Amino acid sequence: MTTVHRRGMNEAITRFWSLAAPAYDQRCLQRLVYQPAQDEVIATLREHSSRRVADIACGTGILASRIAADLRPDETYGVDMSDGMLAAARRRSSAVLWKKGPAERLPFVDDFLDAIVTTSAFHFFDQPAALAEFHRVLAPGGLVAVATISPRQLLPFQLIDGSGWAPAHNPSPAEMRALFEGAGFTIGDQHRIRRPLWTRALSDLITIGVKP
Ligand SMILES: C[S@@+](CC[C@H](N)C(=O)[O-])C[C@H]1O[C@@H](n2cnc3c(N)ncnc32)[C@H](O)[C@@H]1O
């Protein structure tokens, strides 16, 4: 995909999420759809003591605020490119440093962070570009945890659309491993997100890597 197409896609995604921000925090939606992935990320971070942690595509800031409150790293960052989502995040917590930016061009210098996490958003990213950027801003030994939708079978639009123009790409487990390794990460773990039975149709996956 060209840079111009990517910019157009990012602008459309940003507009959509700014409009969706007011509805996003509904308790039922959060508990059923988003919280299981966030719980897995918190459990992963607990096993890896990190001083500087960033949640990329943080949305309304639920996960970043939990990281700051429960794990108390020295610095917690929440990054998103949607003004509407970031405005809600800023209202949620002053313990997080909120920043605006795309996952593919993060507002951090090289080797700055100890851990990067992202939930329920990676399917929107330019995935090789975002992982290369995560690798740039992580210090050696730094952890990356990506939780994303990864259907067990190809979805109908994936079967018919080979153009690269689908609004989101849901990578398979093998694709995720190849993307991580292509960006220079060593894979630490990969497994399906543990979910209540009635939400298992969502079929998401967490992949955890380390920058050597
Ligand atoms: C479904 S929400 C997920 C929010 C949060 N991570 C969660 O688990 O609740 C998707 C978020 O991804 C953000 N987003 C999508 N593509 C992005 C990109 N390329 N860079 C930064 N943020 C992005 C949107 O603005 C939106 O806030």
mmCIF file of C-alpha atoms and ligand atoms in Angstrom:
data_model
loop_
_atom_site.group_PDB
_atom_site.id
_atom_site.type_symbol
_atom_site.label_atom_id
_atom_site.label_comp_id
_atom_site.label_asym_id
_atom_site.label_seq_id
_atom_site.Cartn_x
_atom_site.Cartn_y
_atom_site.Cartn_z
ATOM 1 C CA MET A 1 0.000 0.000 0.000
ATOM 2 C CA THR A 2 1.347 3.484 -0.889
ATOM 3 C CA THR A 3 1.972 6.204 1.718
ATOM 4 C CA VAL A 4 -0.926 8.263 0.292
ATOM 5 C CA HIS A 5 -3.348 5.303 0.592
ATOM 6 C CA ARG A 6 -2.103 4.602 4.124
ATOM 7 C CA ARG A 7 -2.598 8.234 5.149
ATOM 8 C CA GLY A 8 -6.157 8.175 3.732
ATOM 9 C CA MET A 9 -6.889 4.973 5.632
ATOM 10 C CA ASN A 10 -5.500 6.390 8.901
ATOM 11 C CA GLU A 11 -7.626 9.547 8.470
ATOM 12 C CA ALA A 12 -10.792 7.448 7.965
ATOM 13 C CA ILE A 13 -9.973 5.277 11.009
ATOM 14 C CA THR A 14 -9.280 8.367 13.116
ATOM 15 C CA ARG A 15 -12.606 9.974 12.112
ATOM 16 C CA PHE A 16 -14.540 6.800 12.858
ATOM 17 C CA TRP A 17 -13.028 6.330 16.333
ATOM 18 C CA SER A 18 -13.491 9.985 17.269
ATOM 19 C CA LEU A 19 -17.219 9.544 16.538
ATOM 20 C CA ALA A 20 -17.373 6.194 18.366
ATOM 21 C CA ALA A 21 -15.613 7.456 21.511
ATOM 22 C CA PRO A 22 -18.785 8.403 23.488
ATOM 23 C CA ALA A 23 -20.274 4.889 23.080
ATOM 24 C CA TYR A 24 -17.055 2.991 23.565
ATOM 25 C CA ASP A 25 -16.991 2.764 27.351
ATOM 26 C CA GLN A 26 -20.327 0.953 27.767
ATOM 27 C CA ARG A 27 -19.717 -1.590 30.497
ATOM 28 C CA CYS A 28 -21.263 -4.538 28.684
ATOM 29 C CA LEU A 29 -19.293 -3.908 25.471
ATOM 30 C CA GLN A 30 -16.081 -3.559 27.445
ATOM 31 C CA ARG A 31 -16.566 -6.692 29.527
ATOM 32 C CA LEU A 32 -17.556 -8.923 26.633
ATOM 33 C CA VAL A 33 -15.316 -7.665 23.863
ATOM 34 C CA TYR A 34 -12.262 -5.791 25.092
ATOM 35 C CA GLN A 35 -11.520 -6.765 28.687
ATOM 36 C CA PRO A 36 -10.310 -10.371 28.152
ATOM 37 C CA ALA A 37 -7.391 -9.165 25.988
ATOM 38 C CA GLN A 38 -6.590 -6.404 28.474
ATOM 39 C CA ASP A 39 -6.549 -8.938 31.345
ATOM 40 C CA GLU A 40 -4.001 -11.052 29.435
ATOM 41 C CA VAL A 41 -1.788 -8.031 28.836
ATOM 42 C CA ILE A 42 -1.845 -7.105 32.529
ATOM 43 C CA ALA A 43 -0.890 -10.713 33.440
ATOM 44 C CA THR A 44 1.974 -10.617 30.911
ATOM 45 C CA LEU A 45 3.297 -7.298 32.225
ATOM 46 C CA ARG A 46 3.193 -8.603 35.810
ATOM 47 C CA GLU A 47 5.805 -11.206 34.856
ATOM 48 C CA HIS A 48 8.162 -8.627 33.324
ATOM 49 C CA SER A 49 9.077 -5.656 35.470
ATOM 50 C CA SER A 50 9.097 -2.610 33.218
ATOM 51 C CA ARG A 51 9.835 0.986 34.143
ATOM 52 C CA ARG A 52 8.421 2.626 31.015
ATOM 53 C CA VAL A 53 5.354 1.075 29.426
ATOM 54 C CA ALA A 54 3.290 2.316 26.473
ATOM 55 C CA ASP A 55 -0.174 1.187 25.352
ATOM 56 C CA ILE A 56 -0.401 1.900 21.627
ATOM 57 C CA ALA A 57 -3.842 2.702 20.160
ATOM 58 C CA CYS A 58 -4.985 3.131 23.763
ATOM 59 C CA GLY A 59 -8.511 4.279 22.838
ATOM 60 C CA THR A 60 -10.307 5.770 25.846
ATOM 61 C CA GLY A 61 -7.405 4.704 28.071
ATOM 62 C CA ILE A 62 -8.914 1.839 30.054
ATOM 63 C CA LEU A 63 -5.870 -0.465 29.789
ATOM 64 C CA ALA A 64 -3.221 2.257 30.216
ATOM 65 C CA SER A 65 -5.020 3.513 33.348
ATOM 66 C CA ARG A 66 -5.111 -0.032 34.755
ATOM 67 C CA ILE A 67 -1.381 -0.457 34.043
ATOM 68 C CA ALA A 68 -0.594 2.777 35.897
ATOM 69 C CA ALA A 69 -2.855 1.973 38.862
ATOM 70 C CA ASP A 70 -2.194 -1.768 39.279
ATOM 71 C CA LEU A 71 1.432 -2.200 38.155
ATOM 72 C CA ARG A 72 2.813 1.256 38.975
ATOM 73 C CA PRO A 73 5.690 1.494 36.474
ATOM 74 C CA ASP A 74 7.731 4.712 36.658
ATOM 75 C CA GLU A 75 6.038 6.008 33.502
ATOM 76 C CA THR A 76 2.936 4.847 31.643
ATOM 77 C CA TYR A 77 2.129 6.225 28.200
ATOM 78 C CA GLY A 78 -1.086 5.969 26.230
ATOM 79 C CA VAL A 79 -0.806 6.725 22.503
ATOM 80 C CA ASP A 80 -3.652 7.018 19.996
ATOM 81 C CA MET A 81 -4.262 8.979 16.820
ATOM 82 C CA SER A 82 -7.929 9.799 17.502
ATOM 83 C CA ASP A 83 -8.643 13.090 19.296
ATOM 84 C CA GLY A 84 -12.056 11.847 20.490
ATOM 85 C CA MET A 85 -10.603 8.730 22.119
ATOM 86 C CA LEU A 86 -7.699 10.681 23.646
ATOM 87 C CA ALA A 87 -10.055 13.300 25.102
ATOM 88 C CA ALA A 88 -11.919 10.522 26.944
ATOM 89 C CA ALA A 89 -8.588 9.003 28.048
ATOM 90 C CA ARG A 90 -7.390 12.326 29.490
ATOM 91 C CA ARG A 91 -10.581 12.577 31.556
ATOM 92 C CA ARG A 92 -10.020 9.042 32.886
ATOM 93 C CA SER A 93 -6.556 9.368 34.441
ATOM 94 C CA SER A 94 -3.834 11.878 35.174
ATOM 95 C CA ALA A 95 -1.391 9.071 36.083
ATOM 96 C CA VAL A 96 -0.830 8.313 32.379
ATOM 97 C CA LEU A 97 1.088 10.490 29.914
ATOM 98 C CA TRP A 98 -1.247 10.702 26.909
ATOM 99 C CA LYS A 99 0.239 11.295 23.478
ATOM 100 C CA LYS A 100 -1.186 11.673 20.001
ATOM 101 C CA GLY A 101 0.388 9.737 17.148
ATOM 102 C CA PRO A 102 0.062 6.800 14.793
ATOM 103 C CA ALA A 103 1.466 3.383 15.696
ATOM 104 C CA GLU A 104 3.654 3.616 12.612
ATOM 105 C CA ARG A 105 5.403 6.824 13.800
ATOM 106 C CA LEU A 106 5.612 6.861 17.568
ATOM 107 C CA PRO A 107 6.487 9.966 19.605
ATOM 108 C CA PHE A 108 9.479 8.341 21.373
ATOM 109 C CA VAL A 109 13.235 8.350 20.800
ATOM 110 C CA ASP A 110 15.115 5.108 20.061
ATOM 111 C CA ASP A 111 15.427 2.507 22.876
ATOM 112 C CA PHE A 112 13.141 4.570 25.193
ATOM 113 C CA LEU A 113 10.568 2.023 26.409
ATOM 114 C CA ASP A 114 10.748 -1.265 28.346
ATOM 115 C CA ALA A 115 7.380 -2.594 27.212
ATOM 116 C CA ILE A 116 4.846 -1.940 24.459
ATOM 117 C CA VAL A 117 1.355 -3.385 24.498
ATOM 118 C CA THR A 118 -1.579 -3.018 22.165
ATOM 119 C CA THR A 119 -5.047 -4.574 22.277
ATOM 120 C CA SER A 120 -7.892 -4.761 19.749
ATOM 121 C CA ALA A 121 -6.266 -2.361 17.283
ATOM 122 C CA PHE A 122 -3.367 -4.089 15.487
ATOM 123 C CA HIS A 123 -5.713 -5.170 12.656
ATOM 124 C CA PHE A 124 -5.991 -1.456 11.709
ATOM 125 C CA PHE A 125 -2.231 -0.855 11.586
ATOM 126 C CA ASP A 126 0.266 -0.985 8.772
ATOM 127 C CA GLN A 127 1.562 -4.059 10.563
ATOM 128 C CA PRO A 128 5.195 -4.354 9.351
ATOM 129 C CA ALA A 129 5.663 -0.573 9.817
ATOM 130 C CA ALA A 130 4.189 -0.603 13.341
ATOM 131 C CA LEU A 131 6.313 -3.572 14.456
ATOM 132 C CA ALA A 132 9.459 -1.942 13.033
ATOM 133 C CA GLU A 133 8.550 1.168 15.029
ATOM 134 C CA PHE A 134 7.961 -0.864 18.228
ATOM 135 C CA HIS A 135 11.415 -2.402 17.725
ATOM 136 C CA ARG A 136 12.998 1.051 17.285
ATOM 137 C CA VAL A 137 11.554 2.562 20.468
ATOM 138 C CA LEU A 138 12.063 -0.506 22.726
ATOM 139 C CA ALA A 139 15.307 -0.919 24.670
ATOM 140 C CA PRO A 140 17.192 -4.234 24.247
ATOM 141 C CA GLY A 141 15.387 -6.828 26.378
ATOM 142 C CA GLY A 142 12.145 -4.863 25.920
ATOM 143 C CA LEU A 143 8.832 -6.685 25.692
ATOM 144 C CA VAL A 144 6.105 -6.366 23.068
ATOM 145 C CA ALA A 145 2.632 -7.884 23.534
ATOM 146 C CA VAL A 146 0.086 -7.632 20.728
ATOM 147 C CA ALA A 147 -3.469 -8.896 21.231
ATOM 148 C CA THR A 148 -5.430 -8.893 17.997
ATOM 149 C CA ILE A 149 -8.341 -10.555 16.240
ATOM 150 C CA SER A 150 -7.121 -13.643 14.411
ATOM 151 C CA PRO A 151 -9.990 -15.711 13.026
ATOM 152 C CA ARG A 152 -9.668 -19.482 12.996
ATOM 153 C CA GLN A 153 -10.905 -19.435 9.356
ATOM 154 C CA LEU A 154 -10.534 -16.771 6.669
ATOM 155 C CA LEU A 155 -13.435 -14.300 6.743
ATOM 156 C CA PRO A 156 -15.506 -13.962 3.530
ATOM 157 C CA PHE A 157 -14.012 -10.562 2.604
ATOM 158 C CA GLN A 158 -10.505 -12.004 3.008
ATOM 159 C CA LEU A 159 -11.340 -14.752 0.535
ATOM 160 C CA ILE A 160 -12.516 -12.330 -2.162
ATOM 161 C CA ASP A 161 -10.298 -9.300 -1.556
ATOM 162 C CA GLY A 162 -6.705 -9.764 -2.627
ATOM 163 C CA SER A 163 -6.218 -6.046 -3.338
ATOM 164 C CA GLY A 164 -4.851 -4.946 0.039
ATOM 165 C CA TRP A 165 -7.774 -2.497 0.335
ATOM 166 C CA ALA A 166 -9.655 -4.214 3.161
ATOM 167 C CA PRO A 167 -10.157 -1.736 6.057
ATOM 168 C CA ALA A 168 -8.491 -4.129 8.481
ATOM 169 C CA HIS A 169 -6.281 -7.166 8.221
ATOM 170 C CA ASN A 170 -6.639 -9.989 10.754
ATOM 171 C CA PRO A 171 -3.393 -11.966 10.686
ATOM 172 C CA SER A 172 -3.172 -15.714 11.301
ATOM 173 C CA PRO A 173 -0.943 -17.022 14.127
ATOM 174 C CA ALA A 174 1.752 -18.000 11.580
ATOM 175 C CA GLU A 175 1.585 -14.532 9.969
ATOM 176 C CA MET A 176 1.959 -12.908 13.389
ATOM 177 C CA ARG A 177 5.064 -14.950 14.147
ATOM 178 C CA ALA A 178 6.530 -14.078 10.737
ATOM 179 C CA LEU A 179 5.751 -10.369 11.269
ATOM 180 C CA PHE A 180 7.387 -10.377 14.720
ATOM 181 C CA GLU A 181 10.481 -12.188 13.486
ATOM 182 C CA GLY A 182 10.669 -9.991 10.392
ATOM 183 C CA ALA A 183 10.822 -6.932 12.670
ATOM 184 C CA GLY A 184 13.651 -8.494 14.705
ATOM 185 C CA PHE A 185 11.739 -9.840 17.744
ATOM 186 C CA THR A 186 12.228 -13.234 19.364
ATOM 187 C CA ILE A 187 8.844 -14.881 20.024
ATOM 188 C CA GLY A 188 8.296 -15.586 23.728
ATOM 189 C CA ASP A 189 4.746 -16.921 23.640
ATOM 190 C CA GLN A 190 1.621 -17.035 21.502
ATOM 191 C CA HIS A 191 -1.797 -18.272 22.514
ATOM 192 C CA ARG A 192 -5.508 -17.635 22.070
ATOM 193 C CA ILE A 193 -7.021 -15.085 24.455
ATOM 194 C CA ARG A 194 -8.880 -16.894 27.227
ATOM 195 C CA ARG A 195 -12.533 -15.862 26.902
ATOM 196 C CA PRO A 196 -15.894 -16.786 28.371
ATOM 197 C CA LEU A 197 -17.526 -19.445 26.183
ATOM 198 C CA TRP A 198 -20.213 -17.116 24.792
ATOM 199 C CA THR A 199 -17.639 -14.670 23.348
ATOM 200 C CA ARG A 200 -15.296 -17.253 21.803
ATOM 201 C CA ALA A 201 -16.543 -16.438 18.291
ATOM 202 C CA LEU A 202 -14.299 -13.365 18.583
ATOM 203 C CA SER A 203 -11.209 -15.559 18.333
ATOM 204 C CA ASP A 204 -8.360 -13.271 19.302
ATOM 205 C CA LEU A 205 -4.720 -14.035 19.852
ATOM 206 C CA ILE A 206 -1.851 -12.666 21.925
ATOM 207 C CA THR A 207 1.707 -12.750 20.603
ATOM 208 C CA ILE A 208 4.550 -11.803 22.928
ATOM 209 C CA GLY A 209 8.049 -10.978 21.745
ATOM 210 C CA VAL A 210 11.328 -9.667 23.092
ATOM 211 C CA LYS A 211 13.825 -7.341 21.420
ATOM 212 C CA PRO A 212 17.136 -9.221 21.685
HETATM 213 C C1 LIG B 1 -11.197 -0.845 19.120
HETATM 214 S S1 LIG B 1 -10.315 0.575 19.700
HETATM 215 C C2 LIG B 1 -9.265 -0.239 20.907
HETATM 216 C C3 LIG B 1 -8.871 0.680 22.017
HETATM 217 C C4 LIG B 1 -8.086 0.022 23.156
HETATM 218 N N1 LIG B 1 -6.810 -0.490 22.718
HETATM 219 C C5 LIG B 1 -8.898 -1.055 23.842
HETATM 220 O O1 LIG B 1 -8.488 -2.222 23.869
HETATM 221 O O2 LIG B 1 -9.959 -0.702 24.380
HETATM 222 C C6 LIG B 1 -9.200 0.916 18.371
HETATM 223 C C7 LIG B 1 -8.322 2.146 18.596
HETATM 224 O O3 LIG B 1 -7.217 2.078 17.700
HETATM 225 C C8 LIG B 1 -6.894 3.392 17.300
HETATM 226 N N2 LIG B 1 -6.064 3.258 16.078
HETATM 227 C C9 LIG B 1 -6.403 2.605 14.944
HETATM 228 N N3 LIG B 1 -5.366 2.631 14.082
HETATM 229 C C10 LIG B 1 -4.363 3.311 14.697
HETATM 230 C C11 LIG B 1 -3.025 3.648 14.319
HETATM 231 N N4 LIG B 1 -2.530 3.295 13.129
HETATM 232 N N5 LIG B 1 -2.254 4.340 15.212
HETATM 233 C C12 LIG B 1 -2.748 4.707 16.426
HETATM 234 N N6 LIG B 1 -4.008 4.425 16.827
HETATM 235 C C13 LIG B 1 -4.801 3.714 15.976
HETATM 236 C C14 LIG B 1 -8.241 4.052 17.114
HETATM 237 O O4 LIG B 1 -8.148 5.470 17.117
HETATM 238 C C15 LIG B 1 -9.006 3.488 18.310
HETATM 239 O O5 LIG B 1 -8.866 4.314 19.426
#
